[in-house]
Tab-separated table of C-alpha atoms in Angstrom:
chain	number	residue	atom	x	y	z
M	1195	MET	CA	16.553	33.875	-1.875
M	1196	PRO	CA	13.464	35.773	-0.608
M	1197	SER	CA	10.683	33.847	1.108
M	1198	ARG	CA	8.204	32.423	-1.395
M	1199	VAL	CA	5.212	30.095	-1.601
M	1200	ILE	CA	5.360	26.950	-3.730
M	1201	LEU	CA	2.162	25.033	-4.481
M	1202	LEU	CA	3.337	21.432	-4.866
M	1203	THR	CA	0.609	19.584	-6.701
M	1204	GLY	CA	0.003	16.394	-8.661
M	1205	PRO	CA	-2.401	13.451	-8.642
M	1206	GLN	CA	-2.619	11.116	-5.673
M	1207	GLY	CA	0.510	8.962	-5.512
M	1208	SER	CA	2.727	11.439	-7.365
M	1209	GLY	CA	5.017	11.924	-4.354
M	1210	LYS	CA	3.964	15.366	-3.112
M	1211	THR	CA	4.323	14.693	0.598
M	1212	THR	CA	7.602	12.815	0.217
M	1213	LEU	CA	9.161	15.616	-1.847
M	1214	ALA	CA	7.844	18.331	0.485
M	1215	GLU	CA	9.504	16.582	3.413
M	1216	GLU	CA	12.771	16.418	1.452
M	1217	LEU	CA	12.539	20.154	0.776
M	1218	ARG	CA	11.834	20.750	4.450
M	1219	THR	CA	14.811	18.773	5.693
M	1220	ALA	CA	17.274	19.703	2.935
M	1221	HIS	CA	16.385	23.378	2.449
M	1222	ASP	CA	14.390	24.393	5.544
M	1223	PHE	CA	11.120	25.053	3.744
M	1224	THR	CA	7.999	25.033	5.902
M	1225	HIS	CA	5.641	22.251	4.782
M	1226	PHE	CA	1.944	23.199	4.829
M	1227	ASP	CA	-0.161	20.079	4.205
M	1228	GLY	CA	-3.450	20.959	2.512
M	1229	ASP	CA	-5.089	17.647	3.450
M	1230	LEU	CA	-4.308	18.136	7.144
M	1231	TRP	CA	-5.636	21.699	6.889
M	1232	ALA	CA	-8.857	20.462	5.281
M	1233	ALA	CA	-9.273	17.916	8.088
M	1234	GLY	CA	-8.957	20.634	10.708
M	1235	ALA	CA	-5.558	19.453	11.939
M	1236	ASP	CA	-2.405	21.524	12.275
M	1237	PRO	CA	-1.175	21.781	8.656
M	1238	ILE	CA	2.447	22.537	9.529
M	1239	VAL	CA	4.229	19.250	9.139
M	1240	GLY	CA	7.220	18.432	11.276
M	1241	ASN	CA	7.450	14.672	11.447
M	1242	TYR	CA	4.770	13.570	8.994
M	1243	LYS	CA	4.533	10.042	10.367
M	1244	ASP	CA	3.772	11.412	13.817
M	1245	LYS	CA	1.104	13.662	12.311
M	1246	LEU	CA	-0.609	10.708	10.687
M	1247	GLU	CA	-0.584	8.778	13.949
M	1248	GLU	CA	-2.207	11.600	15.921
M	1249	GLN	CA	-5.857	10.654	16.228
M	1250	LYS	CA	-7.015	13.757	18.083
M	1251	ARG	CA	-8.256	16.440	15.724
M	1252	PRO	CA	-9.198	19.914	16.949
M	1253	GLU	CA	-12.742	21.113	16.460
M	1254	VAL	CA	-13.108	23.031	13.214
M	1255	SER	CA	-15.316	26.039	12.665
M	1256	ALA	CA	-18.629	25.699	10.874
M	1257	GLU	CA	-17.264	27.977	8.150
M	1258	HIS	CA	-14.196	25.752	7.630
M	1259	LYS	CA	-16.360	22.630	7.522
M	1260	GLY	CA	-18.677	24.326	5.055
M	1261	HIS	CA	-15.793	25.127	2.693
M	1262	CYS	CA	-14.603	21.510	2.831
M	1263	ASP	CA	-18.105	20.115	2.281
M	1264	GLN	CA	-18.500	22.380	-0.758
M	1265	LEU	CA	-15.233	21.167	-2.267
M	1266	ASN	CA	-16.043	17.508	-1.599
M	1267	ALA	CA	-19.419	17.875	-3.315
M	1268	PHE	CA	-17.656	19.540	-6.228
M	1269	LEU	CA	-15.169	16.653	-6.543
M	1270	VAL	CA	-17.946	14.065	-6.433
M	1271	LYS	CA	-19.459	15.743	-9.485
M	1272	PHE	CA	-16.048	15.804	-11.152
M	1273	ARG	CA	-15.666	12.067	-10.679
M	1274	ALA	CA	-19.085	11.603	-12.206
M	1275	ASN	CA	-17.785	13.510	-15.262
M	1276	GLU	CA	-20.071	16.467	-14.631
M	1277	ASN	CA	-18.630	19.772	-15.822
M	1278	THR	CA	-18.657	21.859	-12.642
M	1279	GLU	CA	-15.499	23.856	-13.305
M	1280	ASP	CA	-17.638	26.885	-14.148
M	1281	GLU	CA	-19.210	26.841	-10.689
M	1282	PRO	CA	-16.564	28.826	-8.791
M	1283	ASP	CA	-18.753	29.244	-5.708
M	1284	SER	CA	-18.341	25.522	-5.092
M	1285	TRP	CA	-14.535	25.590	-4.827
M	1286	GLN	CA	-13.207	29.157	-4.538
M	1287	PRO	CA	-14.151	29.647	-0.835
M	1288	PHE	CA	-12.111	26.553	0.131
M	1289	TYR	CA	-8.981	27.680	-1.688
M	1290	ARG	CA	-9.414	31.296	-0.637
M	1291	ALA	CA	-9.491	30.291	3.043
M	1292	MET	CA	-6.548	27.913	2.660
M	1293	SER	CA	-4.482	30.536	0.808
M	1294	GLN	CA	-5.146	33.084	3.536
M	1295	ASP	CA	-3.792	30.669	6.136
M	1296	VAL	CA	-0.749	29.877	3.966
M	1297	LEU	CA	0.074	33.576	3.669
M	1298	SER	CA	-0.379	33.971	7.412
M	1299	VAL	CA	2.178	31.195	7.987
M	1300	ARG	CA	4.536	32.820	5.510
M	1301	SER	CA	4.294	36.179	7.310
M	1302	GLN	CA	5.508	34.527	10.512
M	1303	LEU	CA	8.604	32.872	9.035
M	1304	ALA	CA	11.985	33.797	10.402
M	1305	ALA	CA	14.250	36.030	8.339
M	1306	GLY	CA	16.164	34.004	5.755
M	1307	SER	CA	13.586	31.242	5.508
M	1308	PRO	CA	13.159	30.054	1.897
M	1309	GLY	CA	9.377	29.933	2.224
M	1310	VAL	CA	6.391	27.603	2.375
M	1311	VAL	CA	5.682	24.457	0.345
M	1312	VAL	CA	1.954	23.716	0.154
M	1313	THR	CA	0.981	20.151	-0.773
M	1314	HIS	CA	-2.453	19.576	-2.272
M	1315	ALA	CA	-3.901	17.781	-5.304
M	1316	VAL	CA	-5.510	20.674	-7.179
M	1317	TYR	CA	-7.574	19.127	-9.930
M	1318	ARG	CA	-7.906	21.759	-12.645
M	1319	GLN	CA	-5.684	24.365	-14.287
M	1320	SER	CA	-8.227	27.134	-13.637
M	1321	MET	CA	-8.120	26.234	-9.938
M	1322	ARG	CA	-4.316	26.274	-9.860
M	1323	ASP	CA	-4.316	29.680	-11.560
M	1324	TYR	CA	-6.812	30.980	-9.001
M	1325	ILE	CA	-4.695	29.794	-6.052
M	1326	GLN	CA	-1.557	31.235	-7.567
M	1327	LYS	CA	-3.242	34.616	-7.950
M	1328	LEU	CA	-4.214	34.523	-4.275
M	1329	LEU	CA	-0.712	33.531	-3.160
M	1330	GLY	CA	0.944	36.425	-4.977
M	1331	GLU	CA	3.114	37.200	-7.970
M	1332	ASP	CA	6.183	35.475	-6.543
M	1333	SER	CA	4.357	32.172	-5.957
M	1334	LEU	CA	5.130	29.107	-8.043
M	1335	VAL	CA	3.287	25.918	-8.987
M	1336	LEU	CA	5.492	22.822	-8.881
M	1337	ALA	CA	3.672	19.958	-10.626
M	1338	LEU	CA	4.790	16.348	-10.134
M	1339	GLN	CA	3.705	14.236	-13.073
M	1340	PRO	CA	4.850	10.622	-13.129
M	1341	PRO	CA	2.945	8.321	-15.496
M	1342	LEU	CA	-0.677	8.309	-14.356
M	1343	ASP	CA	-0.802	4.518	-14.025
M	1344	VAL	CA	2.253	4.619	-11.749
M	1345	ALA	CA	0.740	7.337	-9.559
M	1346	THR	CA	-2.553	5.455	-9.331
M	1347	LYS	CA	-0.912	2.211	-8.189
M	1348	ARG	CA	1.141	4.079	-5.583
M	1349	ALA	CA	-2.006	5.738	-4.251
M	1350	ALA	CA	-3.930	2.460	-4.213
M	1351	ASN	CA	-1.156	0.679	-2.316
M	1352	ARG	CA	-1.102	3.498	0.228
M	1353	CYS	CA	-4.879	3.297	0.722
M	1354	VAL	CA	-5.177	-0.442	1.333
M	1355	ILE	CA	-7.037	0.050	4.631
M	1356	GLN	CA	-9.561	2.439	3.100
M	1357	TYR	CA	-10.487	0.242	0.165
M	1358	SER	CA	-10.706	-2.887	2.275
M	1359	MET	CA	-13.129	-1.088	4.637
M	1360	MET	CA	-15.175	-0.074	1.582
M	1361	LYS	CA	-15.159	-3.720	0.459
M	1362	LYS	CA	-13.456	-2.766	-2.797
M	1363	SER	CA	-10.898	-4.884	-4.603
M	1364	PHE	CA	-7.520	-3.444	-5.539
M	1365	ASP	CA	-8.597	-3.218	-9.193
M	1366	GLU	CA	-11.835	-1.444	-8.253
M	1367	TRP	CA	-9.905	1.056	-6.161
M	1368	ILE	CA	-7.528	1.647	-9.080
M	1369	GLU	CA	-10.545	2.634	-11.181
M	1370	ILE	CA	-11.734	5.071	-8.508
M	1371	LEU	CA	-8.339	6.692	-8.038
M	1372	HIS	CA	-7.155	6.930	-11.640
M	1373	PRO	CA	-6.531	10.648	-12.359
M	1374	ASN	CA	-8.029	10.480	-15.845
M	1375	ARG	CA	-11.247	9.168	-14.366
M	1376	SER	CA	-11.298	11.362	-11.252
M	1377	GLY	CA	-11.153	14.677	-13.102
M	1378	TYR	CA	-7.467	15.493	-12.602
M	1379	GLN	CA	-6.145	17.756	-15.354
M	1380	ILE	CA	-2.381	17.429	-15.810
M	1381	CYS	CA	-0.242	20.542	-16.223
M	1382	LYS	CA	1.116	21.267	-19.671
M	1383	ALA	CA	4.092	23.369	-20.711
M	1384	GLY	CA	2.861	26.837	-21.543
M	1385	ASP	CA	-0.260	26.678	-19.352
M	1386	ASN	CA	1.321	29.116	-16.931
M	1387	LEU	CA	4.780	30.706	-16.978
M	1388	ARG	CA	5.022	30.303	-13.208
M	1389	THR	CA	4.509	26.545	-13.375
M	1390	VAL	CA	7.440	24.110	-13.173
M	1391	ILE	CA	6.669	20.579	-14.346
M	1392	ILE	CA	8.662	17.606	-13.078
M	1393	GLU	CA	8.144	14.496	-15.183
M	1394	ASP	CA	9.818	11.106	-14.856
M	1395	ASP	CA	9.024	7.586	-15.981
M	1396	GLY	CA	8.183	6.483	-12.467
M	1397	SER	CA	11.575	4.885	-11.824
M	1398	ALA	CA	13.271	7.919	-10.265
M	1399	GLY	CA	13.872	7.755	-6.523
M	1400	VAL	CA	13.034	10.643	-4.222
M	1401	LYS	CA	16.627	11.920	-4.214
M	1402	GLU	CA	16.634	12.008	-8.012
M	1403	VAL	CA	13.351	13.937	-8.061
M	1404	LEU	CA	14.720	16.300	-5.409
M	1405	SER	CA	17.781	16.891	-7.586
M	1406	MET	CA	15.527	17.766	-10.550
M	1407	VAL	CA	13.609	20.233	-8.390
M	1408	GLU	CA	16.789	21.790	-6.984
M	1409	GLU	CA	18.034	22.355	-10.523
M	1410	LYS	CA	14.717	23.762	-11.793
M	1411	LEU	CA	14.305	26.118	-8.821
M	1412	ASP	CA	18.008	26.982	-8.599
M	1413	LEU	CA	18.037	25.924	-4.943
M	1414	ARG	CA	21.693	24.918	-4.989
M	1415	SER	CA	22.703	28.465	-5.867
M	1416	ALA	CA	20.532	29.770	-3.064
M	1417	VAL	CA	22.314	27.495	-0.576
M	1418	ALA	CA	25.729	28.541	-1.878
M	1419	ASP	CA	24.817	32.239	-1.598
M	1420	SER	CA	23.782	31.792	2.031
M	1421	VAL	CA	27.083	30.188	3.058
């Protein structure tokens, strides 16, 4: 299988990072974490737990910080239900810079590598289409879509420190994080022919979700062909 780029997206709590790490360990994909990139840290994830525990962050350029500030301001408006999707200057520079770095990582992969999995919660279909155009014709969007209430509770449980510091209750944090109320637009069949949607009722374990992805992306055949 030739090297490719997969944008692994979904709302907070959908399991993006967990699945990306499974793809890294089971199929040797390179995991590029969009949140680490946005924070100015090394986005190439080896041991994710170690990455989270590293407190030292390298200095980021003013241009990088500007892109991130633009996107954050854009998302604040989204969460206030303001229609800012038609303001591409507020979000395109961020994704253009990130996509350039993803393609740079891909160009440095060893021969035979399956490619790069990029994890990031991309809120709107127009934004996903834009990123996919930047990443090239062989790129793919892999959308994880458990029930939104399930994803929200997972995200809230993971963010217990943040919401306690903000003096928010669990229920208040649920309201803040809920994808329907934070502007997240779920993927729908037919939105894009290069989008693969993985849906479950929230009860599937990570190995079951990995199996679904392997079947959808024909990864088992790719492994067999390489043996």
